PDB file of C-alpha atoms in Angstrom:
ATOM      1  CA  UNK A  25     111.909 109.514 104.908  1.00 63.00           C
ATOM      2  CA  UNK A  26     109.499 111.048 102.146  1.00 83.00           C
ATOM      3  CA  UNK A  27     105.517 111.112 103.472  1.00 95.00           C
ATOM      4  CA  UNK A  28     103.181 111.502 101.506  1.00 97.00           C
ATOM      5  CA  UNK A  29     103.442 113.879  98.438  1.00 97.00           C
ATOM      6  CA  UNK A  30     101.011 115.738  96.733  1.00 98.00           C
ATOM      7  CA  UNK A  31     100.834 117.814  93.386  1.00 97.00           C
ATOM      8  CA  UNK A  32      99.949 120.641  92.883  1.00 98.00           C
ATOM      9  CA  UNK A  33     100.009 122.734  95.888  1.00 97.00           C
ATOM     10  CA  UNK A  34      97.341 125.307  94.679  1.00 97.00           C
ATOM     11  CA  UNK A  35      95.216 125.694  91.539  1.00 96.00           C
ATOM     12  CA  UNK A  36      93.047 127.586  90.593  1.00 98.00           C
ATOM     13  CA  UNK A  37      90.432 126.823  88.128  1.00 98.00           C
ATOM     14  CA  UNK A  38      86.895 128.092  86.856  1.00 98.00           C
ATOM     15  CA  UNK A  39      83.327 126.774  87.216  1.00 98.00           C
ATOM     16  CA  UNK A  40      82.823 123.696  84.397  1.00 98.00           C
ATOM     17  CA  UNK A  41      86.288 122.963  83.972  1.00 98.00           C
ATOM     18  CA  UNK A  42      88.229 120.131  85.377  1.00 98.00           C
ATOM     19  CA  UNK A  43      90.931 119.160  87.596  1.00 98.00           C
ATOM     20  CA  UNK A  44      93.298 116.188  88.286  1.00 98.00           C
ATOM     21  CA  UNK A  45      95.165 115.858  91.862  1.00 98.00           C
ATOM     22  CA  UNK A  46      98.240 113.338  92.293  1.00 98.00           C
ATOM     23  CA  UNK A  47      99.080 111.995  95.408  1.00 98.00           C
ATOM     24  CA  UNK A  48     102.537 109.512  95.843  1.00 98.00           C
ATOM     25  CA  UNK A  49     101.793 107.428  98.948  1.00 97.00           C
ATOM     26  CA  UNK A  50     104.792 106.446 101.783  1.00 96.00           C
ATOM     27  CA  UNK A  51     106.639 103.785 100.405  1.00 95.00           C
ATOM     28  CA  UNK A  52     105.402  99.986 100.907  1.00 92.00           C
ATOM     29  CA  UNK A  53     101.816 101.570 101.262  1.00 94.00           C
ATOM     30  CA  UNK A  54      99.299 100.130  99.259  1.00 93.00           C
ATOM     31  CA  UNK A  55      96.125 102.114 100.451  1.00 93.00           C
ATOM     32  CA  UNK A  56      95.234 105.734  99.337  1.00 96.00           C
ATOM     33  CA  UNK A  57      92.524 107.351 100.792  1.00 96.00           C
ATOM     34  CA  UNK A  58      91.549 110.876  99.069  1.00 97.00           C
ATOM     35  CA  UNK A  59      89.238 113.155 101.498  1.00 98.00           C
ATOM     36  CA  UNK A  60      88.010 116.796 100.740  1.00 98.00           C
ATOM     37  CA  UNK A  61      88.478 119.643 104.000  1.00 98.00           C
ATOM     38  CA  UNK A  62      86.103 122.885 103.671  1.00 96.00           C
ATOM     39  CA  UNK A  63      87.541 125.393 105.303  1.00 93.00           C
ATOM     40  CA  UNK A  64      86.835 125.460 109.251  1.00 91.00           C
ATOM     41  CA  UNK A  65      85.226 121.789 108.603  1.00 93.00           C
ATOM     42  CA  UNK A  66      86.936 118.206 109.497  1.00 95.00           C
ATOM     43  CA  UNK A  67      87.850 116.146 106.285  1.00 97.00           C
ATOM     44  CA  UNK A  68      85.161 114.559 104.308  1.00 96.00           C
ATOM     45  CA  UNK A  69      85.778 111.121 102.859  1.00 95.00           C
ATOM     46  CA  UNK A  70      85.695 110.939  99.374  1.00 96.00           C
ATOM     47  CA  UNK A  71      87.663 107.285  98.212  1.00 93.00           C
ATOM     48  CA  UNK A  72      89.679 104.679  99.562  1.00 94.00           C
ATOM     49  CA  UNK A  73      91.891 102.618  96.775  1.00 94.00           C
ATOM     50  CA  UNK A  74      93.766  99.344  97.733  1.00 92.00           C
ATOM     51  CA  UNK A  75      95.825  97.507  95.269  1.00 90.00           C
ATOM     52  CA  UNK A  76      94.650  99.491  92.058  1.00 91.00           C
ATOM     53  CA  UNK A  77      90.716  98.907  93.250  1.00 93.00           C
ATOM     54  CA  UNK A  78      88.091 100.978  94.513  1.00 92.00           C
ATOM     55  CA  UNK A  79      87.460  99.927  98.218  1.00 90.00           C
ATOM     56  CA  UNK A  80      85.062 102.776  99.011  1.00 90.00           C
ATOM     57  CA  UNK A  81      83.245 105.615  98.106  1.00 93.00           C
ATOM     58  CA  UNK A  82      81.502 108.563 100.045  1.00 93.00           C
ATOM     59  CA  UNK A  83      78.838 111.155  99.691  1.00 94.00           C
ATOM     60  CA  UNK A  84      80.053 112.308  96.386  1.00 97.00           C
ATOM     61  CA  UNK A  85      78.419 112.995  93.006  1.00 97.00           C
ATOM     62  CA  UNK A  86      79.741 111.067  90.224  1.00 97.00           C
ATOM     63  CA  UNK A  87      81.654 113.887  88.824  1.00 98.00           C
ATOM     64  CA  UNK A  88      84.318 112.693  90.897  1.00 98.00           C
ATOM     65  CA  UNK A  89      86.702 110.169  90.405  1.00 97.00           C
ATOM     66  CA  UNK A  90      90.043 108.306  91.415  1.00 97.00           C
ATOM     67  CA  UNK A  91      91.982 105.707  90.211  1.00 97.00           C
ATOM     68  CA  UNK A  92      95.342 104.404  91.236  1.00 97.00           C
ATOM     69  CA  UNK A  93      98.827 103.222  89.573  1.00 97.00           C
ATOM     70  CA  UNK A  94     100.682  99.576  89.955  1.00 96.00           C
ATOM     71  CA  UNK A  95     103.254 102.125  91.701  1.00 95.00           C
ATOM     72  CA  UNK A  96     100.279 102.619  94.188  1.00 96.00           C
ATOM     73  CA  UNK A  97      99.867 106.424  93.417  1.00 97.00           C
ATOM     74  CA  UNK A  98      96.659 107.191  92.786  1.00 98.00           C
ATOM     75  CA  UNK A  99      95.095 110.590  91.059  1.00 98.00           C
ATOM     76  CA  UNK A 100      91.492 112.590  92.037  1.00 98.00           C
ATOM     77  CA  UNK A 101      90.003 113.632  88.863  1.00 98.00           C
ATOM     78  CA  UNK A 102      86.892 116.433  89.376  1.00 98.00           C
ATOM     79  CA  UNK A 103      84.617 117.252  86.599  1.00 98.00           C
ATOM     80  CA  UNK A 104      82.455 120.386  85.465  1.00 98.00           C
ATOM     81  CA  UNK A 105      83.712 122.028  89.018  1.00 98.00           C
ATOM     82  CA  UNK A 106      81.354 124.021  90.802  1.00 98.00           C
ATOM     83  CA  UNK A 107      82.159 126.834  93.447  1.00 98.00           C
ATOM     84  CA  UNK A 108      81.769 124.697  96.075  1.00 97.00           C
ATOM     85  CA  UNK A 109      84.769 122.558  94.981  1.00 98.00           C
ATOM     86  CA  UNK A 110      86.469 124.888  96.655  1.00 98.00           C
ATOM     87  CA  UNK A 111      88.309 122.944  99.358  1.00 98.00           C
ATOM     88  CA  UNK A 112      91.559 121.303 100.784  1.00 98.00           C
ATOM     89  CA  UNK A 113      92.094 117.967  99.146  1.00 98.00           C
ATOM     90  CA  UNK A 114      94.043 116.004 101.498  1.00 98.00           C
ATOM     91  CA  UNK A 115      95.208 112.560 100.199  1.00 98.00           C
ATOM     92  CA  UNK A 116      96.267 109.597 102.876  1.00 97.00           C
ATOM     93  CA  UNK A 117      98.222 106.467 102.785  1.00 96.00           C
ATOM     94  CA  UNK A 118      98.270 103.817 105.278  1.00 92.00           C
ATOM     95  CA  UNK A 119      99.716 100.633 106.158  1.00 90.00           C
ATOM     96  CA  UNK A 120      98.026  97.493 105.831  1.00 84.00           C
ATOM     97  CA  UNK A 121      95.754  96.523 108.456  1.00 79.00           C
ATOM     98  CA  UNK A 122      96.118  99.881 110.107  1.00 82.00           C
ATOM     99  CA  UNK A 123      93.160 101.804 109.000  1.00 80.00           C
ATOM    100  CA  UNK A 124      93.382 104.487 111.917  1.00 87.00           C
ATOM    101  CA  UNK A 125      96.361 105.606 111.280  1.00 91.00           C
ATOM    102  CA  UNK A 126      96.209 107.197 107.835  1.00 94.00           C
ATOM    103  CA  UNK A 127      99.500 109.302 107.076  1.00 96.00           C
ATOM    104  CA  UNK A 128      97.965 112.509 105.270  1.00 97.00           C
ATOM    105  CA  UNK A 129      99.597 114.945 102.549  1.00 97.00           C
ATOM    106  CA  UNK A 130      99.860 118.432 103.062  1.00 97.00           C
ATOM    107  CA  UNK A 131      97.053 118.721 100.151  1.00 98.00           C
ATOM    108  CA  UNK A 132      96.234 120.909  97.214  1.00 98.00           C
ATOM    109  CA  UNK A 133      94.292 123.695  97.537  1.00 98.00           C
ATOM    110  CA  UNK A 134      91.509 124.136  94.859  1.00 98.00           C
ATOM    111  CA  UNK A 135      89.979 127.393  94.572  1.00 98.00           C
ATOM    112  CA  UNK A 136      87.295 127.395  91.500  1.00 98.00           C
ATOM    113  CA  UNK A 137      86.132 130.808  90.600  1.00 97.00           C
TER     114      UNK A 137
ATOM    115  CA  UNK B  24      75.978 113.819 107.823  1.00 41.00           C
ATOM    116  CA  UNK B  25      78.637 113.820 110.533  1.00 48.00           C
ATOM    117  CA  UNK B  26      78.314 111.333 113.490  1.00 63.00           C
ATOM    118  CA  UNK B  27      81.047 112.796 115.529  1.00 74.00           C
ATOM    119  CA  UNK B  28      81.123 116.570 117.442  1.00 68.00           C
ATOM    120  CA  UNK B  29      83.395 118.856 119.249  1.00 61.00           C
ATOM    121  CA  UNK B  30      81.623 120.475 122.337  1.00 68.00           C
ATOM    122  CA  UNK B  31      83.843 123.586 121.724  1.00 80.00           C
ATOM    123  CA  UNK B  32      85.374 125.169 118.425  1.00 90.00           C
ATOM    124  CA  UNK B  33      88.464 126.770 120.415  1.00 93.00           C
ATOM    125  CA  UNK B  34      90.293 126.806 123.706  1.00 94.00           C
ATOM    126  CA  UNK B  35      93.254 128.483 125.146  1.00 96.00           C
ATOM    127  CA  UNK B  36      95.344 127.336 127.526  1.00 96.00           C
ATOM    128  CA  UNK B  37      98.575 128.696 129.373  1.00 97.00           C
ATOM    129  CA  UNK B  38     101.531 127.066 128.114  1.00 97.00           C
ATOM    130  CA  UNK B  39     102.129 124.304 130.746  1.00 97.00           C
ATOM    131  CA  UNK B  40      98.618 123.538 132.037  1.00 97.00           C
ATOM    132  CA  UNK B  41      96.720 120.313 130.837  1.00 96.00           C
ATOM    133  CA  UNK B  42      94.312 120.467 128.000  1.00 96.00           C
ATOM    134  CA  UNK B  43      90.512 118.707 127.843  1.00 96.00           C
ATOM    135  CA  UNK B  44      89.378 118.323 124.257  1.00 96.00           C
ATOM    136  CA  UNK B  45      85.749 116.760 124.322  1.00 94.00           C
ATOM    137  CA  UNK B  46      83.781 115.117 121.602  1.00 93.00           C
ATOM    138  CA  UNK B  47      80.716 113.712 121.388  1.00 91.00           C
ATOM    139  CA  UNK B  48      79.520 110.698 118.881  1.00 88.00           C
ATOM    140  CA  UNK B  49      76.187 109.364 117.862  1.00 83.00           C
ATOM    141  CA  UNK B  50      77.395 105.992 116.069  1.00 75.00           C
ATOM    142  CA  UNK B  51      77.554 103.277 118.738  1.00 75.00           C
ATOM    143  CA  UNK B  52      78.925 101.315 116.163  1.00 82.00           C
ATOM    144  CA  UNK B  53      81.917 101.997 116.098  1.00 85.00           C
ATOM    145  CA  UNK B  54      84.617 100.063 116.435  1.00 87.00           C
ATOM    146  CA  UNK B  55      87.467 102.746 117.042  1.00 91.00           C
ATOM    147  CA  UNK B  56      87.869 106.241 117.769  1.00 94.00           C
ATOM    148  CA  UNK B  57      90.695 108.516 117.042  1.00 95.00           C
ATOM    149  CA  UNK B  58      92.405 111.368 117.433  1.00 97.00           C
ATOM    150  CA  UNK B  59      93.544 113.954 114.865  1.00 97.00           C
ATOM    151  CA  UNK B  60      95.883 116.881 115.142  1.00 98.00           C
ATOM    152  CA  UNK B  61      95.844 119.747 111.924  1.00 97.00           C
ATOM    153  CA  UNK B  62      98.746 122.247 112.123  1.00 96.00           C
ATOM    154  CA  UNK B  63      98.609 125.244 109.652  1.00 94.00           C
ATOM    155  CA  UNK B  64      99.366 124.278 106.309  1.00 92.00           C
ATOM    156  CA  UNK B  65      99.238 120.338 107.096  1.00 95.00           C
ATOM    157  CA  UNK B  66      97.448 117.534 106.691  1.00 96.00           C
ATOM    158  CA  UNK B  67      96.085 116.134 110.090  1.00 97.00           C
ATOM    159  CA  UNK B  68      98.917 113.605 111.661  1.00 97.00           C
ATOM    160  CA  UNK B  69      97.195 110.377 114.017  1.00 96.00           C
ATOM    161  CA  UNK B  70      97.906 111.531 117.482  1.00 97.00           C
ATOM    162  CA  UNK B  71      96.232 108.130 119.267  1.00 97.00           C
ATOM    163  CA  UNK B  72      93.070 105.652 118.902  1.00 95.00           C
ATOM    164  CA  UNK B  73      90.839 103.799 121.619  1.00 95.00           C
ATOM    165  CA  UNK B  74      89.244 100.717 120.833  1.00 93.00           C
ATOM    166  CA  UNK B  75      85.063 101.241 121.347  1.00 92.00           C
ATOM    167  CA  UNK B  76      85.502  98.659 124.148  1.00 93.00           C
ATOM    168  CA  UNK B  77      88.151 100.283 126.339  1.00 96.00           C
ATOM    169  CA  UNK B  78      87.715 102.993 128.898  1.00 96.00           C
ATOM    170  CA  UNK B  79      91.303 104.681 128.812  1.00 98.00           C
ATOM    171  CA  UNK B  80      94.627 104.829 126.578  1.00 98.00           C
ATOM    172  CA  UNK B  81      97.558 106.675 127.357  1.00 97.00           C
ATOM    173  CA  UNK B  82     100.199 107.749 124.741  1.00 95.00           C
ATOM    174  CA  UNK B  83     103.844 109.895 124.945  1.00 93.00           C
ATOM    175  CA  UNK B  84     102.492 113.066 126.820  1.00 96.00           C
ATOM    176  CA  UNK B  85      98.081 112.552 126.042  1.00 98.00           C
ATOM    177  CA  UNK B  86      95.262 110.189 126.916  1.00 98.00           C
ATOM    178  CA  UNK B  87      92.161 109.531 125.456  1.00 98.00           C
ATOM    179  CA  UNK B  88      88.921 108.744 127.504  1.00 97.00           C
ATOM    180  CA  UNK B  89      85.405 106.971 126.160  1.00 96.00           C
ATOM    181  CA  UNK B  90      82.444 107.285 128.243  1.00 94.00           C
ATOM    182  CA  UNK B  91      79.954 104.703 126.104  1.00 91.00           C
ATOM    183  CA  UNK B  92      76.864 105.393 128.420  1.00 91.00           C
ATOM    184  CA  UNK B  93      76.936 108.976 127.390  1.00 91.00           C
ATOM    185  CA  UNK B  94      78.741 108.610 124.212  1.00 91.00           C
ATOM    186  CA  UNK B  95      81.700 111.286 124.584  1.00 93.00           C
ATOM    187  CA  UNK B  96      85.333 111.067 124.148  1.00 94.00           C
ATOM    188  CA  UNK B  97      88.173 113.170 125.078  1.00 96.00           C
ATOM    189  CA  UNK B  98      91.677 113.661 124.826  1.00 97.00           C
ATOM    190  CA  UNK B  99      94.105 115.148 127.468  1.00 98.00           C
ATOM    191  CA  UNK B 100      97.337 116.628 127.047  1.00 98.00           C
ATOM    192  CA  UNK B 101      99.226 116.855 129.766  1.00 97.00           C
ATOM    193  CA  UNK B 102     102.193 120.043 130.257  1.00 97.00           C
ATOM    194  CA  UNK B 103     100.795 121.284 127.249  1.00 97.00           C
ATOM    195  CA  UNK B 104     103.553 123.399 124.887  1.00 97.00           C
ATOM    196  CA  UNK B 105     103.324 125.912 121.718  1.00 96.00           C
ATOM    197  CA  UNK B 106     103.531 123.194 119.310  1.00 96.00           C
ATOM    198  CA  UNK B 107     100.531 121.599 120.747  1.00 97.00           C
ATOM    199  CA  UNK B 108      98.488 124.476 119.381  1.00 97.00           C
ATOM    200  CA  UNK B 109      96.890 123.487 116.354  1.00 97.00           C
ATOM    201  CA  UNK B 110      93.533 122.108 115.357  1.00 97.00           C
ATOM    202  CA  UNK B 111      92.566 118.821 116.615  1.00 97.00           C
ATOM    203  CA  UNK B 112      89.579 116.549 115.306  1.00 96.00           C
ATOM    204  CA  UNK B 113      87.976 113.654 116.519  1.00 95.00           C
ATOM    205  CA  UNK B 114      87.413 110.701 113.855  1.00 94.00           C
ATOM    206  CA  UNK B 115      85.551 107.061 114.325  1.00 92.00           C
ATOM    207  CA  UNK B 116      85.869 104.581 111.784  1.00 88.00           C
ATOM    208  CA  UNK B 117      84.056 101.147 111.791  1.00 75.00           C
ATOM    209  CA  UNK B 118      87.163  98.818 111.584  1.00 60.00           C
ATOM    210  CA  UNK B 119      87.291  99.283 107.623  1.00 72.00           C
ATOM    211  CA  UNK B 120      88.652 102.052 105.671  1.00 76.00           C
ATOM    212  CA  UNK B 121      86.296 105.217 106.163  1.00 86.00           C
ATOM    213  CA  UNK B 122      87.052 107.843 108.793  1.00 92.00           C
ATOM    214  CA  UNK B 123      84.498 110.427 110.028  1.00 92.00           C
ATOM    215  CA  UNK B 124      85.661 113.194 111.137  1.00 93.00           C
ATOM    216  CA  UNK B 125      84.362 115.862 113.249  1.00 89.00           C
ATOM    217  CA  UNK B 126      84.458 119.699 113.219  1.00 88.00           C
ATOM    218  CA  UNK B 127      87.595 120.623 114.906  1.00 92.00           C
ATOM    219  CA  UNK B 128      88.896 122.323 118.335  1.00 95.00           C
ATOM    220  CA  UNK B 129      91.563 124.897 117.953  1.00 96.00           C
ATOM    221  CA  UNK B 130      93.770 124.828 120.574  1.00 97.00           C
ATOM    222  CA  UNK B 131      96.106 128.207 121.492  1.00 97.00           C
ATOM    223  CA  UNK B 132      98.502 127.767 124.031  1.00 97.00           C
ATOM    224  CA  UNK B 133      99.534 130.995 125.922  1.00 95.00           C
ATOM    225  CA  UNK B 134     102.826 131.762 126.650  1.00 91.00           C
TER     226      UNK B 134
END
């Protein structure tokens, strides 16, 4: 069975540019949840998307943004990146009406220099 | 800022001891709490969840304690094994879509 899936694997981009991370959810889940892991930190939430809609947003400045397909894959699109962009950007699926149990990607690793 | 911590960044244990991962929260709100394990190169994969008004849940091999008065949790893995060693995180969420995460415990095991 395919998890999650998540493109690219690494990038590697400069400060002001910008970057767009895909994420395919498991199969019959309708809810993607994108959150962004600093290394030696737990992962920060950044959106939840359910059914093509914005459910929720966290601490994050607007230059961040998601959206998500009628296929129920869903992309994280970063503007004018800064150095501390820098992060694992983990992407989750879940089922529906099991919010605990979010089935994470293996992420893409952003380094902005 | 985070609502959820890990008394300890690592521990090591010998390869077929148990394992006490402790965490401590500050939101008495929520309605679940949950456990996270990270290996290398991985997203973090659910291990278990307690609802806030239960004491004790056991799972395949782990079990998960909340203390409410003094707001900790822990997990326990019993036997514990190489592939146990990995980062683990404690998360609450408030019964919608959000979790918090904490910090993270590295666990070693010994051979």
């Amino acid at each position: 069975d395919a998890g999650v899936t998540q493109s690219p694997t690494h990038l590697i981009k400069t400060r002001g540019q910008h970057v767009t991370l895909r994420c395919s959810p498991i199969s019959g889940h309708k809810s993607v949840s994108w959150y962004q892991q600093v290394l030696g930190q737990g992962p920060q939430f950044i959106f939840q998307y359910y059914e093509k809609e914005e459910r929720g947003r966290g601490n994050f400045p607007d230059r961040f943004s998601a959206r998500q397909f009628p296929n129920y894959s869903s992309e994280l699109n970063v503007n004018a990146l800064l150095l501390g962009d820098s992060a694992l950007y983990l992407c989750a699926s879940s089922a529906p009406g099991s919010h605990n149990e979010q089935f994470f990607g293996p992420g893409t690793r952003l380094t902005v220099l | 800022g985070e609502s959820v911590g890990l008394h300890l960044p690592t521990l090591s244990v010998q390869e077929g001891d148990n394992s006490i991962i402790n965490c401590a929260y500050s939101n008495s709100a929520s309605d679940y709490f949950i456990w996270y394990k990270q290996e290398s190169g991985k997203g973090p994969q659910f291990i278990i969840d307690i609802r806030s008004n239960m004491d004790k849940r056991q799972g395949q091999r782990v079990t998960v304690l909340l203390n409410k008065t003094v707001k900790h949790l822990s997990l326990q893995i019993a036997a514990t094994q190489p592939g146990d060693s990995a980062v683990y995180f404690c998360a609450e969420n408030k019964n919608d879509y959000k979790l918090s995460f904490g910090a993270g415990t590295t666990v070693t095991v010994r051979a």
